[in-house]
Each structure stands twice: as C-alpha cells, then as structure tokens.
mmCIF file with all atom_site columns, C-alpha atoms in Angstrom:
data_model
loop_
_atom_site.group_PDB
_atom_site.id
_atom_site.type_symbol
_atom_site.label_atom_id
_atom_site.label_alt_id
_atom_site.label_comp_id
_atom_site.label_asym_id
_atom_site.label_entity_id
_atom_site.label_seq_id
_atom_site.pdbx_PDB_ins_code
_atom_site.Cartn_x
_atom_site.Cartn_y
_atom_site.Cartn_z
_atom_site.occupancy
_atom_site.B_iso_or_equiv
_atom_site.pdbx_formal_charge
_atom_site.auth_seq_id
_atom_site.auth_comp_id
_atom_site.auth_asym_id
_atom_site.auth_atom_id
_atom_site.pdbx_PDB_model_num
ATOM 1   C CA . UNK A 1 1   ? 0.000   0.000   0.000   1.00 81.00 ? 104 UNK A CA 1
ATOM 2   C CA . UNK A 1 2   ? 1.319   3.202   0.084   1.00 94.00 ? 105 UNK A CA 1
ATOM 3   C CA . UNK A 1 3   ? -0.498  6.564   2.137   1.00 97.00 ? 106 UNK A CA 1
ATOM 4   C CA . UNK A 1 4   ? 2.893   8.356   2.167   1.00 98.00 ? 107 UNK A CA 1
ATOM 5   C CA . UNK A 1 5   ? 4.910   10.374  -0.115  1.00 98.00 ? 108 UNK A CA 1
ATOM 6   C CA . UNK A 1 6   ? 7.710   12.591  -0.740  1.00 98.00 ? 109 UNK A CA 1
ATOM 7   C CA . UNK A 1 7   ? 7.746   15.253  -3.209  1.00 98.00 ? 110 UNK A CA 1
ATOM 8   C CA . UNK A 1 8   ? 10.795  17.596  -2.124  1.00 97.00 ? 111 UNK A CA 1
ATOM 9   C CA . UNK A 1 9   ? 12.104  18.805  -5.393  1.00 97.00 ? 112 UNK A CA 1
ATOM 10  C CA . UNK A 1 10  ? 11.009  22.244  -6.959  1.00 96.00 ? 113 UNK A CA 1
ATOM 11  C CA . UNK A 1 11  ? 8.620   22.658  -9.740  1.00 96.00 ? 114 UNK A CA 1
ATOM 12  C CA . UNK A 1 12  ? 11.427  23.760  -12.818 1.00 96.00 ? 115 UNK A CA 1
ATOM 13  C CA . UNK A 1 13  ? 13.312  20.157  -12.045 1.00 97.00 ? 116 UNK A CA 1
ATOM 14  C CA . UNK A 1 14  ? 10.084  18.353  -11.853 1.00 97.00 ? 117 UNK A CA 1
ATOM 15  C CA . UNK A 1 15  ? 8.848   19.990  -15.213 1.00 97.00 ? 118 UNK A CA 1
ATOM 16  C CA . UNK A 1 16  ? 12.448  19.171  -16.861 1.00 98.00 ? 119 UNK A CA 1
ATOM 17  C CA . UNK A 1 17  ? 12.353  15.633  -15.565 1.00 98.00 ? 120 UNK A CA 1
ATOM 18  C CA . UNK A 1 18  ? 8.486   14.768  -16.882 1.00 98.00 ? 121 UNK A CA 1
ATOM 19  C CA . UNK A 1 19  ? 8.759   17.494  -19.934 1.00 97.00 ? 122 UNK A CA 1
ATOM 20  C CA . UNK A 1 20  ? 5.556   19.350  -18.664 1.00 97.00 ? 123 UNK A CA 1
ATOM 21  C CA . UNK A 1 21  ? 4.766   23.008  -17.732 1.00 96.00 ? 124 UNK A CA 1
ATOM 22  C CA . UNK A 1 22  ? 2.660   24.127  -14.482 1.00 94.00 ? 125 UNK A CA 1
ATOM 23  C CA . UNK A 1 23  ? 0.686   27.413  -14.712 1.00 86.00 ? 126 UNK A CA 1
ATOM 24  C CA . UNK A 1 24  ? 2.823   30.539  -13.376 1.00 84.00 ? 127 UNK A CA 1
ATOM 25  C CA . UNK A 1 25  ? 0.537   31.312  -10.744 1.00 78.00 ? 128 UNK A CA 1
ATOM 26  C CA . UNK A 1 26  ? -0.029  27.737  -9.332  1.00 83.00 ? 129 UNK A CA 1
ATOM 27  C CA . UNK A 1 27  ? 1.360   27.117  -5.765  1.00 90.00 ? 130 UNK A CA 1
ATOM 28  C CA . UNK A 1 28  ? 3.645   24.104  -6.057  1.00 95.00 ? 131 UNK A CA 1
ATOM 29  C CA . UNK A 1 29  ? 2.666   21.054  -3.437  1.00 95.00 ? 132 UNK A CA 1
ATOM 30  C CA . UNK A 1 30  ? 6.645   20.000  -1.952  1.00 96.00 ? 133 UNK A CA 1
ATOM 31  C CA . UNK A 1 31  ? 7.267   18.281  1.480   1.00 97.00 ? 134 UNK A CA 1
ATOM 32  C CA . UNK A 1 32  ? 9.428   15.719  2.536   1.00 97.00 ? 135 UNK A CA 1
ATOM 33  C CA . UNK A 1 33  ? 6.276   13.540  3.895   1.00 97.00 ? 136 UNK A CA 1
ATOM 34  C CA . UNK A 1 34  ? 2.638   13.622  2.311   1.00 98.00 ? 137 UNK A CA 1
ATOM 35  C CA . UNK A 1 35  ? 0.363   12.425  4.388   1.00 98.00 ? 138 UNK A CA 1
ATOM 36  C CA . UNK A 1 36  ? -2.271  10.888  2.662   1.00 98.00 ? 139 UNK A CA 1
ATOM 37  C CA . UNK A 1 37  ? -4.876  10.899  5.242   1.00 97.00 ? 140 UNK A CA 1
ATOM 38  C CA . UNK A 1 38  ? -4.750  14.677  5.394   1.00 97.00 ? 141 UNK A CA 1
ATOM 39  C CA . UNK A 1 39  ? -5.709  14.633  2.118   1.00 97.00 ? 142 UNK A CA 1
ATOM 40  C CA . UNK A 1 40  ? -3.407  16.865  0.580   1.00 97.00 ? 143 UNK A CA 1
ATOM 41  C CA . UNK A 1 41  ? -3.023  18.616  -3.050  1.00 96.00 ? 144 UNK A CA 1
ATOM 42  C CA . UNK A 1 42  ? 0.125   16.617  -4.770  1.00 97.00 ? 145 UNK A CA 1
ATOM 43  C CA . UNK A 1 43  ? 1.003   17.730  -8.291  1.00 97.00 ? 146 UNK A CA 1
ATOM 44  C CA . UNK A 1 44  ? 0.157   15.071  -11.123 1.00 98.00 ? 147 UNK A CA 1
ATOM 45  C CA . UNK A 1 45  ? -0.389  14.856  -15.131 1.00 98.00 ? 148 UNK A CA 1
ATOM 46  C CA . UNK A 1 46  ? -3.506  13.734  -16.690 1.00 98.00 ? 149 UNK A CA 1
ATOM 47  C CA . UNK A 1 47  ? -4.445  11.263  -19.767 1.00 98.00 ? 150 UNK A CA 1
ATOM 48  C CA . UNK A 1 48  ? -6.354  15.197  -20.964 1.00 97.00 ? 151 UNK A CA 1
ATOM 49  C CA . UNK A 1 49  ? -3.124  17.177  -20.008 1.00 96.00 ? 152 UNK A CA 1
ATOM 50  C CA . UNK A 1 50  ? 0.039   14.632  -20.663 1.00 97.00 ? 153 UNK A CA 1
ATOM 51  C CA . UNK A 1 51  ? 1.747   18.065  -20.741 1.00 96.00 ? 154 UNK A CA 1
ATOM 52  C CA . UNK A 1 52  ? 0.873   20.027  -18.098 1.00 96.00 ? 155 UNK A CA 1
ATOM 53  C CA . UNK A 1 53  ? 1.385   19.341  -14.098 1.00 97.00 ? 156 UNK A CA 1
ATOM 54  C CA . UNK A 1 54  ? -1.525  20.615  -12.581 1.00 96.00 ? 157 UNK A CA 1
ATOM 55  C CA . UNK A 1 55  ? -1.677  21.318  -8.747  1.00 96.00 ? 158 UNK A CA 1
ATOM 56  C CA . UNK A 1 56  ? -5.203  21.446  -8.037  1.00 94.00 ? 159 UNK A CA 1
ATOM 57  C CA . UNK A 1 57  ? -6.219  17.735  -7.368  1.00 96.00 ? 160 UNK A CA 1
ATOM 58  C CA . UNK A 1 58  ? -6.151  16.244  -3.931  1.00 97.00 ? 161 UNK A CA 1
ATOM 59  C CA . UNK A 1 59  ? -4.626  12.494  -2.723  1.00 98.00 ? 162 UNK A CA 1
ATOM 60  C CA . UNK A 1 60  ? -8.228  10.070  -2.058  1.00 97.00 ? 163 UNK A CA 1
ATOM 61  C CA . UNK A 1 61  ? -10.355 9.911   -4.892  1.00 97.00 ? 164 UNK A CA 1
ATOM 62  C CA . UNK A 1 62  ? -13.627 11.342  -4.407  1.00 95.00 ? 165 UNK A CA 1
ATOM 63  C CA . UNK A 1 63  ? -16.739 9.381   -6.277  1.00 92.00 ? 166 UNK A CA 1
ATOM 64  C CA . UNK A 1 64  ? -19.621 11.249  -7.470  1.00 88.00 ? 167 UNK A CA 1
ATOM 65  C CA . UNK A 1 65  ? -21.953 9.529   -5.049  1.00 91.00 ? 168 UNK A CA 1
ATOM 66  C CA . UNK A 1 66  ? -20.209 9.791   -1.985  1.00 90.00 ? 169 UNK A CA 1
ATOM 67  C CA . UNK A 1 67  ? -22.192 11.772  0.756   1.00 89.00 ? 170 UNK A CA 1
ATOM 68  C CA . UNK A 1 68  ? -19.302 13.222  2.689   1.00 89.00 ? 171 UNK A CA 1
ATOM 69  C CA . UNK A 1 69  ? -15.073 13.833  1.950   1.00 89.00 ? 172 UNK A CA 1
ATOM 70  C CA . UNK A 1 70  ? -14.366 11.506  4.369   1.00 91.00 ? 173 UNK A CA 1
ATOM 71  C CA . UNK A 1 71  ? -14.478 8.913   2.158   1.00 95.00 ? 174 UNK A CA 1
ATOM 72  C CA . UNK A 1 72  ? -11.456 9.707   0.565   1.00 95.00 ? 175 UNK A CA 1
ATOM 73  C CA . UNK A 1 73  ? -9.733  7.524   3.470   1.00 96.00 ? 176 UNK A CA 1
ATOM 74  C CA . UNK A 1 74  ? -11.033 4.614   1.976   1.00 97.00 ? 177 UNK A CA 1
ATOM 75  C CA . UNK A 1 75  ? -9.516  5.489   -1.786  1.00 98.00 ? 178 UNK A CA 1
ATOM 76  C CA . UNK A 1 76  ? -5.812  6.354   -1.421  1.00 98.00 ? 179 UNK A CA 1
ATOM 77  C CA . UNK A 1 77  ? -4.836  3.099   -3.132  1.00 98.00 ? 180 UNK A CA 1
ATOM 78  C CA . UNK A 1 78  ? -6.886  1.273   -5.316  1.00 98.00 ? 181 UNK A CA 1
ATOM 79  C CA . UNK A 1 79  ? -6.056  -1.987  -6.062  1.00 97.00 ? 182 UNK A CA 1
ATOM 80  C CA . UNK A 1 80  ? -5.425  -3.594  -9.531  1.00 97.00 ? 183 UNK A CA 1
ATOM 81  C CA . UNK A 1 81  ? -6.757  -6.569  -9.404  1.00 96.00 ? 184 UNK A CA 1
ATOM 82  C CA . UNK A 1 82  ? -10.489 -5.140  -8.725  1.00 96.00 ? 185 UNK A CA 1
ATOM 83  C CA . UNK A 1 83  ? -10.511 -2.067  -10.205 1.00 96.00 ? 186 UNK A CA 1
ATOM 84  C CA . UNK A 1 84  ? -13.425 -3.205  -12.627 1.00 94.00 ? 187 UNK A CA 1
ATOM 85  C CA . UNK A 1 85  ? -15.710 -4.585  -9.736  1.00 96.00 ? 188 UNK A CA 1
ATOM 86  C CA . UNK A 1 86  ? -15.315 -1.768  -6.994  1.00 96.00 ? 189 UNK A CA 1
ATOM 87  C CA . UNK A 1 87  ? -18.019 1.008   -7.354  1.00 95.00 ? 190 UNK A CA 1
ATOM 88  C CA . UNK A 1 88  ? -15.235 3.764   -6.559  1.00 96.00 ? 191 UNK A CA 1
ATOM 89  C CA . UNK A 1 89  ? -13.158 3.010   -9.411  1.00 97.00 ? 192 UNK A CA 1
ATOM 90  C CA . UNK A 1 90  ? -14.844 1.043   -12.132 1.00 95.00 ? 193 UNK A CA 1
ATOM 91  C CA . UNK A 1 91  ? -16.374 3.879   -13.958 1.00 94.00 ? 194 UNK A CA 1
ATOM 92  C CA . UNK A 1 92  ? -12.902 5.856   -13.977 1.00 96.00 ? 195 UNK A CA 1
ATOM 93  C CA . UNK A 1 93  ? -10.574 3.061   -15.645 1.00 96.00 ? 196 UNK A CA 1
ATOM 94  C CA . UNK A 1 94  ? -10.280 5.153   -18.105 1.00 96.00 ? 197 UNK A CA 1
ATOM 95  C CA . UNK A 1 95  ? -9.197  8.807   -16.021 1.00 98.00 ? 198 UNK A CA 1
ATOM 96  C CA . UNK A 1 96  ? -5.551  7.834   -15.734 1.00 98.00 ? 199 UNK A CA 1
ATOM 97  C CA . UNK A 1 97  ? -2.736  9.761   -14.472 1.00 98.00 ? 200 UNK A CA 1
ATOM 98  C CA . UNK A 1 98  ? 0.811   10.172  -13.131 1.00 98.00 ? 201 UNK A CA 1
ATOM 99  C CA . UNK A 1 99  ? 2.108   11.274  -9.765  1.00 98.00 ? 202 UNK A CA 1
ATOM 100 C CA . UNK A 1 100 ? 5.751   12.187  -9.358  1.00 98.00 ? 203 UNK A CA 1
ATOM 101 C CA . UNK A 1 101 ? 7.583   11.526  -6.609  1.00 98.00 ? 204 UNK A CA 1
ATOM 102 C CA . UNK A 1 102 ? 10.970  11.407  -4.852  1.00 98.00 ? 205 UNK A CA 1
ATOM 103 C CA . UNK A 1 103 ? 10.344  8.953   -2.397  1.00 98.00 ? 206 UNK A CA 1
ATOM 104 C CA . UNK A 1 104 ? 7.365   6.729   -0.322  1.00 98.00 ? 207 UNK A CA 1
ATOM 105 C CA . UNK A 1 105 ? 7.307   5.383   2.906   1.00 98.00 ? 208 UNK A CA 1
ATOM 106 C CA . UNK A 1 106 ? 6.501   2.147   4.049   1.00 97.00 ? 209 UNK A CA 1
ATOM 107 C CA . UNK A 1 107 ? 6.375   -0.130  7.685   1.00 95.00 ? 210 UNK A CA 1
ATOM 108 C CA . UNK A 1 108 ? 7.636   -3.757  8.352   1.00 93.00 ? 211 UNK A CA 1
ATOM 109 C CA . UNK A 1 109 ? 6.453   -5.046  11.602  1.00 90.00 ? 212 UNK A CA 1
ATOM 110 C CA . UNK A 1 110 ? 9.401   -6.745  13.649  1.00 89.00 ? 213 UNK A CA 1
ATOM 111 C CA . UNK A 1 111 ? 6.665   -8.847  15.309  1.00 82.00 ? 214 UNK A CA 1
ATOM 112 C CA . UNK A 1 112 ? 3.761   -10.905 15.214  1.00 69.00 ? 215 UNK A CA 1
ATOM 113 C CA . UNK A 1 113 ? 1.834   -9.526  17.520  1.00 70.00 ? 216 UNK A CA 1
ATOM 114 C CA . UNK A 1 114 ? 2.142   -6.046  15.800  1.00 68.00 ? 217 UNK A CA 1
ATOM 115 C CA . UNK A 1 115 ? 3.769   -3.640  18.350  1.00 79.00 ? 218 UNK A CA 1
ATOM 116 C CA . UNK A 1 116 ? 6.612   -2.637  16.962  1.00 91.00 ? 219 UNK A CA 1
ATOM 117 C CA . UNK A 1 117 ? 7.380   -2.014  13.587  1.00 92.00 ? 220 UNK A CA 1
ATOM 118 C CA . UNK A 1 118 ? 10.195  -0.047  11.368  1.00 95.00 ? 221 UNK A CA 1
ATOM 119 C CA . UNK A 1 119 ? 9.690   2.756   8.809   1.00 96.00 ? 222 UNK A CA 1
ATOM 120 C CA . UNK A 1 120 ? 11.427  2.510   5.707   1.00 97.00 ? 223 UNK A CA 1
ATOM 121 C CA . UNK A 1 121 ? 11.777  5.284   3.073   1.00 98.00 ? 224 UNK A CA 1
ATOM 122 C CA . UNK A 1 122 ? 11.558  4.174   -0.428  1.00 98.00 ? 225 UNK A CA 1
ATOM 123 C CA . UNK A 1 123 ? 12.549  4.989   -4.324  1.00 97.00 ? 226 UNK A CA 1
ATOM 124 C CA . UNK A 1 124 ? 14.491  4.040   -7.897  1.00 97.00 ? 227 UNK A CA 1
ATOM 125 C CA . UNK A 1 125 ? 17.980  4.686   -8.510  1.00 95.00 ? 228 UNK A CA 1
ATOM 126 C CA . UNK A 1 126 ? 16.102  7.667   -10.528 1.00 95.00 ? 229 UNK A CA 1
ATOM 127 C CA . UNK A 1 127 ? 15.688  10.985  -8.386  1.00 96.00 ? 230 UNK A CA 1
ATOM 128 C CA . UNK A 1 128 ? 12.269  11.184  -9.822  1.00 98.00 ? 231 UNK A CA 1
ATOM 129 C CA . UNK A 1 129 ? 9.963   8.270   -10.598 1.00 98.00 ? 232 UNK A CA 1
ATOM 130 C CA . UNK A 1 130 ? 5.937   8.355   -11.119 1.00 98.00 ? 233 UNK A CA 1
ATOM 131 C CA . UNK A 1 131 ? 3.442   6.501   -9.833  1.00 98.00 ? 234 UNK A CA 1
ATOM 132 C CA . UNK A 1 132 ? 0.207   4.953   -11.858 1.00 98.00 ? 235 UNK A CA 1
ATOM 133 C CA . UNK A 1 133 ? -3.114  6.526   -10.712 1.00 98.00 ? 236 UNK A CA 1
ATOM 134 C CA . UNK A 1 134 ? -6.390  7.400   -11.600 1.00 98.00 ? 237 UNK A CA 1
ATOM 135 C CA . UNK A 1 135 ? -8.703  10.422  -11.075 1.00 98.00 ? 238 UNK A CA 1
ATOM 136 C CA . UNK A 1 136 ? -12.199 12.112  -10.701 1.00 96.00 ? 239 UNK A CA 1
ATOM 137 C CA . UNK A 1 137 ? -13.508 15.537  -11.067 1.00 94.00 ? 240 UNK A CA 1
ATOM 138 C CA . UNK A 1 138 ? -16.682 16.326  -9.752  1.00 86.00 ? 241 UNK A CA 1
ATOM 139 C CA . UNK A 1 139 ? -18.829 18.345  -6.383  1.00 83.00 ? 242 UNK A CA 1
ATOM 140 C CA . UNK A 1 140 ? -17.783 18.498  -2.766  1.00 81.00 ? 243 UNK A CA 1
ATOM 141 C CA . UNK A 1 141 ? -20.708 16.898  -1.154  1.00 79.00 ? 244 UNK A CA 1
ATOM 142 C CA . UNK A 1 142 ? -21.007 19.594  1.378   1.00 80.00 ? 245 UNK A CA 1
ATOM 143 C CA . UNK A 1 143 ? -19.971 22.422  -0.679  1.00 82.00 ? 246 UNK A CA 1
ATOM 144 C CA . UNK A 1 144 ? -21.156 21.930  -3.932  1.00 77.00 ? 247 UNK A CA 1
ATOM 145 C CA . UNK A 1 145 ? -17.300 22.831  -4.900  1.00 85.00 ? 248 UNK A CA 1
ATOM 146 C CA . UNK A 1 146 ? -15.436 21.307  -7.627  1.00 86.00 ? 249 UNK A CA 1
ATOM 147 C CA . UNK A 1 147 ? -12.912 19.155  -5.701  1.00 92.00 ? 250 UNK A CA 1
ATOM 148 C CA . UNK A 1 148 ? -10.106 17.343  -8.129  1.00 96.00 ? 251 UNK A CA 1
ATOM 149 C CA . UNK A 1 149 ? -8.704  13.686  -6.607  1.00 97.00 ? 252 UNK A CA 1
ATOM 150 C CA . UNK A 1 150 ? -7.038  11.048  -7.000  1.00 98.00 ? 253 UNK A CA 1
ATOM 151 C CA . UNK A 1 151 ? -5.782  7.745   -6.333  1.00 98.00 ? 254 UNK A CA 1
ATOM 152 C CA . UNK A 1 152 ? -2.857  5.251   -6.192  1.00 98.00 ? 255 UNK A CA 1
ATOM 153 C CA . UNK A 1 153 ? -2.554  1.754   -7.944  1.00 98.00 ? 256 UNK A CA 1
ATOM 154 C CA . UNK A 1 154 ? -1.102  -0.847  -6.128  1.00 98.00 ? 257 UNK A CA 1
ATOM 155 C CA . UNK A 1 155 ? 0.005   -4.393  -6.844  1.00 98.00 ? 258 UNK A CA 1
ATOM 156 C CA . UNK A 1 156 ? 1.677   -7.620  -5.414  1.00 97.00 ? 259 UNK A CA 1
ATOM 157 C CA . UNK A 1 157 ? 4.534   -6.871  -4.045  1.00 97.00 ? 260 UNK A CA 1
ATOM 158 C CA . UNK A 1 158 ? 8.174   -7.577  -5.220  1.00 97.00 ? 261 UNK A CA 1
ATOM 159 C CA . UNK A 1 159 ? 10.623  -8.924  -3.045  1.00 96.00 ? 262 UNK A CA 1
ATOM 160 C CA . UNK A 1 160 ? 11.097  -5.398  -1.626  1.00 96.00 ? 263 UNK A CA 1
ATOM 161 C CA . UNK A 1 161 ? 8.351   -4.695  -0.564  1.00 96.00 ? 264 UNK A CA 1
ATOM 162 C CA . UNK A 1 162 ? 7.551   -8.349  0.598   1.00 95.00 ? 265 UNK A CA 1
ATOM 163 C CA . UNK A 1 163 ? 10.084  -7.966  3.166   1.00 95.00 ? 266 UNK A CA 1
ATOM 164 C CA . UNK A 1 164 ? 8.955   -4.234  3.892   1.00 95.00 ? 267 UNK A CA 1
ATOM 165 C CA . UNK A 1 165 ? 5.318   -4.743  3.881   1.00 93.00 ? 268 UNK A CA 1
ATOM 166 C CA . UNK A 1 166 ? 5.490   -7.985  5.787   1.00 91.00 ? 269 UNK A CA 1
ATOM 167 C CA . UNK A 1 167 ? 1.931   -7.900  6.300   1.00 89.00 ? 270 UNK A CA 1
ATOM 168 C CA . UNK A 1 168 ? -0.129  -7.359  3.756   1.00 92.00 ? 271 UNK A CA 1
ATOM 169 C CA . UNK A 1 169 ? 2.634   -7.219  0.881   1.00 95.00 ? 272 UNK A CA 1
ATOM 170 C CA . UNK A 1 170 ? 1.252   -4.948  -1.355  1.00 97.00 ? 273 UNK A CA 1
ATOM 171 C CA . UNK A 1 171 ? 2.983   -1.821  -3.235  1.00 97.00 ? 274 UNK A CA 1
ATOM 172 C CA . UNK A 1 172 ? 2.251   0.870   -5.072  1.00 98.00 ? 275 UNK A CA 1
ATOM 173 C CA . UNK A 1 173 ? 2.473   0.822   -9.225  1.00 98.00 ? 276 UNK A CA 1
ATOM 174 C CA . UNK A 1 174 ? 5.961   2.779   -9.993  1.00 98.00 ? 277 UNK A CA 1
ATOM 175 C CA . UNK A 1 175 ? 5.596   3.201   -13.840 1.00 98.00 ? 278 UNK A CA 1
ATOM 176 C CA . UNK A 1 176 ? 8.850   2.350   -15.554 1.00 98.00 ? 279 UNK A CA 1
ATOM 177 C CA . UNK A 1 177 ? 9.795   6.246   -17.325 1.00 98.00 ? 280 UNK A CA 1
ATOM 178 C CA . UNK A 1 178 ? 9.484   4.539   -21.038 1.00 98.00 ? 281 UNK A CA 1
ATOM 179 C CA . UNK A 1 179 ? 6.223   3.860   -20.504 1.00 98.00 ? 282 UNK A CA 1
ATOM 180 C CA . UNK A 1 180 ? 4.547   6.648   -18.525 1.00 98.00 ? 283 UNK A CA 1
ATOM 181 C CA . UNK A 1 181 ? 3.717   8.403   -21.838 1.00 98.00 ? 284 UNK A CA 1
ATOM 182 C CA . UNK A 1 182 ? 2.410   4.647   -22.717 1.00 98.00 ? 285 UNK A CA 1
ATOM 183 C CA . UNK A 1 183 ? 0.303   4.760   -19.966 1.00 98.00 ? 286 UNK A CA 1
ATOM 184 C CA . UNK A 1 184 ? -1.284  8.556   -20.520 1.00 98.00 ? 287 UNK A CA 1
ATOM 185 C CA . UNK A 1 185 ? -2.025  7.917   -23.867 1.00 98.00 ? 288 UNK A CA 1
ATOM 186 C CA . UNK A 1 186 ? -4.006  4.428   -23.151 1.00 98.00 ? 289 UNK A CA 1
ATOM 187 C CA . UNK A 1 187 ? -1.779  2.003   -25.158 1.00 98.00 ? 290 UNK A CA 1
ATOM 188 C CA . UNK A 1 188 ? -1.132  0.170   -21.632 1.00 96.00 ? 291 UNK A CA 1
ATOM 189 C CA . UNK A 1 189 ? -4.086  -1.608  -19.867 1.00 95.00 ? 292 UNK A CA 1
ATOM 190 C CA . UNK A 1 190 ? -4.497  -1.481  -16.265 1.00 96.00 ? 293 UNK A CA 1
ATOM 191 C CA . UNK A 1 191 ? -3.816  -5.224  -15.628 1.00 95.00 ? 294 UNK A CA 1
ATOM 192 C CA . UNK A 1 192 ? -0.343  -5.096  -17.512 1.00 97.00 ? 295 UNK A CA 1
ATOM 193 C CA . UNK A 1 193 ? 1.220   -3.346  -14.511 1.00 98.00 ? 296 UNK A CA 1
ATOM 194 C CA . UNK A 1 194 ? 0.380   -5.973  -12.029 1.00 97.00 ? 297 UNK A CA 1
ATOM 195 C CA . UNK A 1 195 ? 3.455   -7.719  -10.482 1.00 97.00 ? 298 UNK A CA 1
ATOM 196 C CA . UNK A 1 196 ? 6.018   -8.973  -11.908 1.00 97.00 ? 299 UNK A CA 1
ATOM 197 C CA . UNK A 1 197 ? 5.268   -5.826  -14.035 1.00 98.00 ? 300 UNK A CA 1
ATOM 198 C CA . UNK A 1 198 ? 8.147   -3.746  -11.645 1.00 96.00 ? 301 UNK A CA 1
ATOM 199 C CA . UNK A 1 199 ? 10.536  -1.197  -10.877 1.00 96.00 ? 302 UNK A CA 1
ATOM 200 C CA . UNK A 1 200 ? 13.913  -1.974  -9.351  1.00 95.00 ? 303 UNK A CA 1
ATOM 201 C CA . UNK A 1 201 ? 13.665  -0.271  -5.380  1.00 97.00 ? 304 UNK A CA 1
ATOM 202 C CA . UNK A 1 202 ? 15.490  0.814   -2.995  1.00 97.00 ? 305 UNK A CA 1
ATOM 203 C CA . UNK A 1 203 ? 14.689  0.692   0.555   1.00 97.00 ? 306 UNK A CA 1
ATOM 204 C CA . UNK A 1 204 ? 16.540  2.482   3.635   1.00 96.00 ? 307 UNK A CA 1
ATOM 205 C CA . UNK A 1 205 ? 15.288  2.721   7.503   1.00 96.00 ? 308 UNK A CA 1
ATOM 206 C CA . UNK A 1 206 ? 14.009  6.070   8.186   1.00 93.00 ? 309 UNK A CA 1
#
C-alpha cells in the first residue's frame, strides 16, 4: 500500500524531468512527507493534459456519489486486481494519471503480535519516478465545490516490498519512465502493470 509520499524537489526540475509546464501562478505542493490521510493537493499529469502538471487535485479519490469527503480515506490506493468490480473506481478506468515523486514510505512489523514495527523510506535509482493513478472531477458533497482527486494503484509486491510490507505485501504501481507516456495515452491496460510488471527499489530505515 502506500499513504505516504515525498515530493521535495522544486517545480522547474520536476517539469524538466516529466517534460511538462505548471501554470505561473499555481502554488507548487513539496514536502518531505505527504500524508495521505490529510488529504493533501500533490502535483500530477492527466491522460487530458500529458503536458501540463496541474496542482489542483487532492490524494483520495472522491466518487460522485459519496455523501461526505471523508471517504477519501477509503480510496488512497486502489487496487489492480479489482478495479473493474469496486463502485469507486470502475467507472474511472479510463481517467488515468501520473504522480511524481521522490520517495514513499513504508512499515515492516518486527513482530507478530504487531507492536513494533520499522519505517522505511523508499525509491528508484532515478531521483524522480511516477506513480500509476487514476482520477475524478466532480462536487464536494457539502460544498457543492469542484474538488479534483485522485488515487494510487497498487500491486503484489516484489521482493522489496515483501520484506517491507510484511503484512499485507502490497505496493504501489511505480511506472517504468518509457512507458509513462504509454500509460497517458491508453496504449497500456491497467492489468499489464500488475506484479512482476516492476521497478527496481530501494529501501533504507528512516
């Protein structure tokens, strides 16, 4: 799974790295640790906009007929294998996007009973990587606002993350960098990024 991010490197690198453009005005989204569960806006390129990284969308997808934005929580990650059967995602398949990133962070549990457990930070031997994701634009459902989210894939784990994430050994969808145009432009389906569909990791305590 994956709920936290890094993004620490300014917008001009980010643009040179992914060959996109943010607006001028647009506040750029960079921390050393995104929390997803705060729900925060993370800067990401759409299928509509392969060239241009827009700021305004927010990390838990958001489906048209959810009744509060507390939902979200339940839609950081969205899993691979049942995209097409879960109501959140199914009708969005087709909204796809990319998420750079420095870095994630992950926890392996040193024991069984679940007490005590070790964070790892995690990334390629690239500075910048992106993750696969999808995304919905539609109402708050208290404000009537036009809220922008988004989502995570995530996969079977490699060995990585099998040691990492000891538990459920799952891991976000890192999209290798020749095909995240690929994967914009449709010419990849959702399933051929499952595991052993990967990208090499590195892992360090944190």
């Amino acid at each position: 799974m994956c709920f936290y991010m890094q993004m620490k490197d300014p917008k001009p690198k980010v643009e040179a790295r992914f060959k996109v453009q943010a607006s001028p005005e647009s506040l750029w989204p960079q921390s050393e640790y995104f929390n997803g569960f705060s729900f925060p806006k993370i800067a990401l390129i759409t299928d509509t906009a392969p060239h241009q990284l827009q700021t305004n969308f927010s990390w838990g997808l958001l489906p048209s007929w959810a009744k509060d934005s507390d939902f979200r929580k339940n839609t950081l990650n969205a899993r691979l294998e049942t995209l097409t059967e879960k109501p959140s995602f199914k009708n969005i398949t087709h909204q796809r996007c990319l998420i750079p990133a420095n870095a994630y962070f992950d926890w392996h549990w040193l024991d069984p009973q679940g007490k005590a457990k070790q964070r790892y930070c995690i990334h390629t031997s690239e500075e910048l990587f992106a993750f696969a994701g999808l995304y919905s634009c539609g109402q708050h459902p208290e404000t009537g606002e036009t809220i922008n989210t988004f989502t995570l894939l995530t996969t079977a784990a490699n060995a990585t993350m099998a040691f990492i994430h000891n538990t459920k050994k799952r891991m976000p969808v890192i999209v290798k960098r020749e095909d995240e145009l690929r994967w914009l432009n449709h010419e990849i389906e959702p399933k051929a990024l499952a595991f052993p569909y990967e990208v090499p990791l590195l892992a360090f305590p944190y």
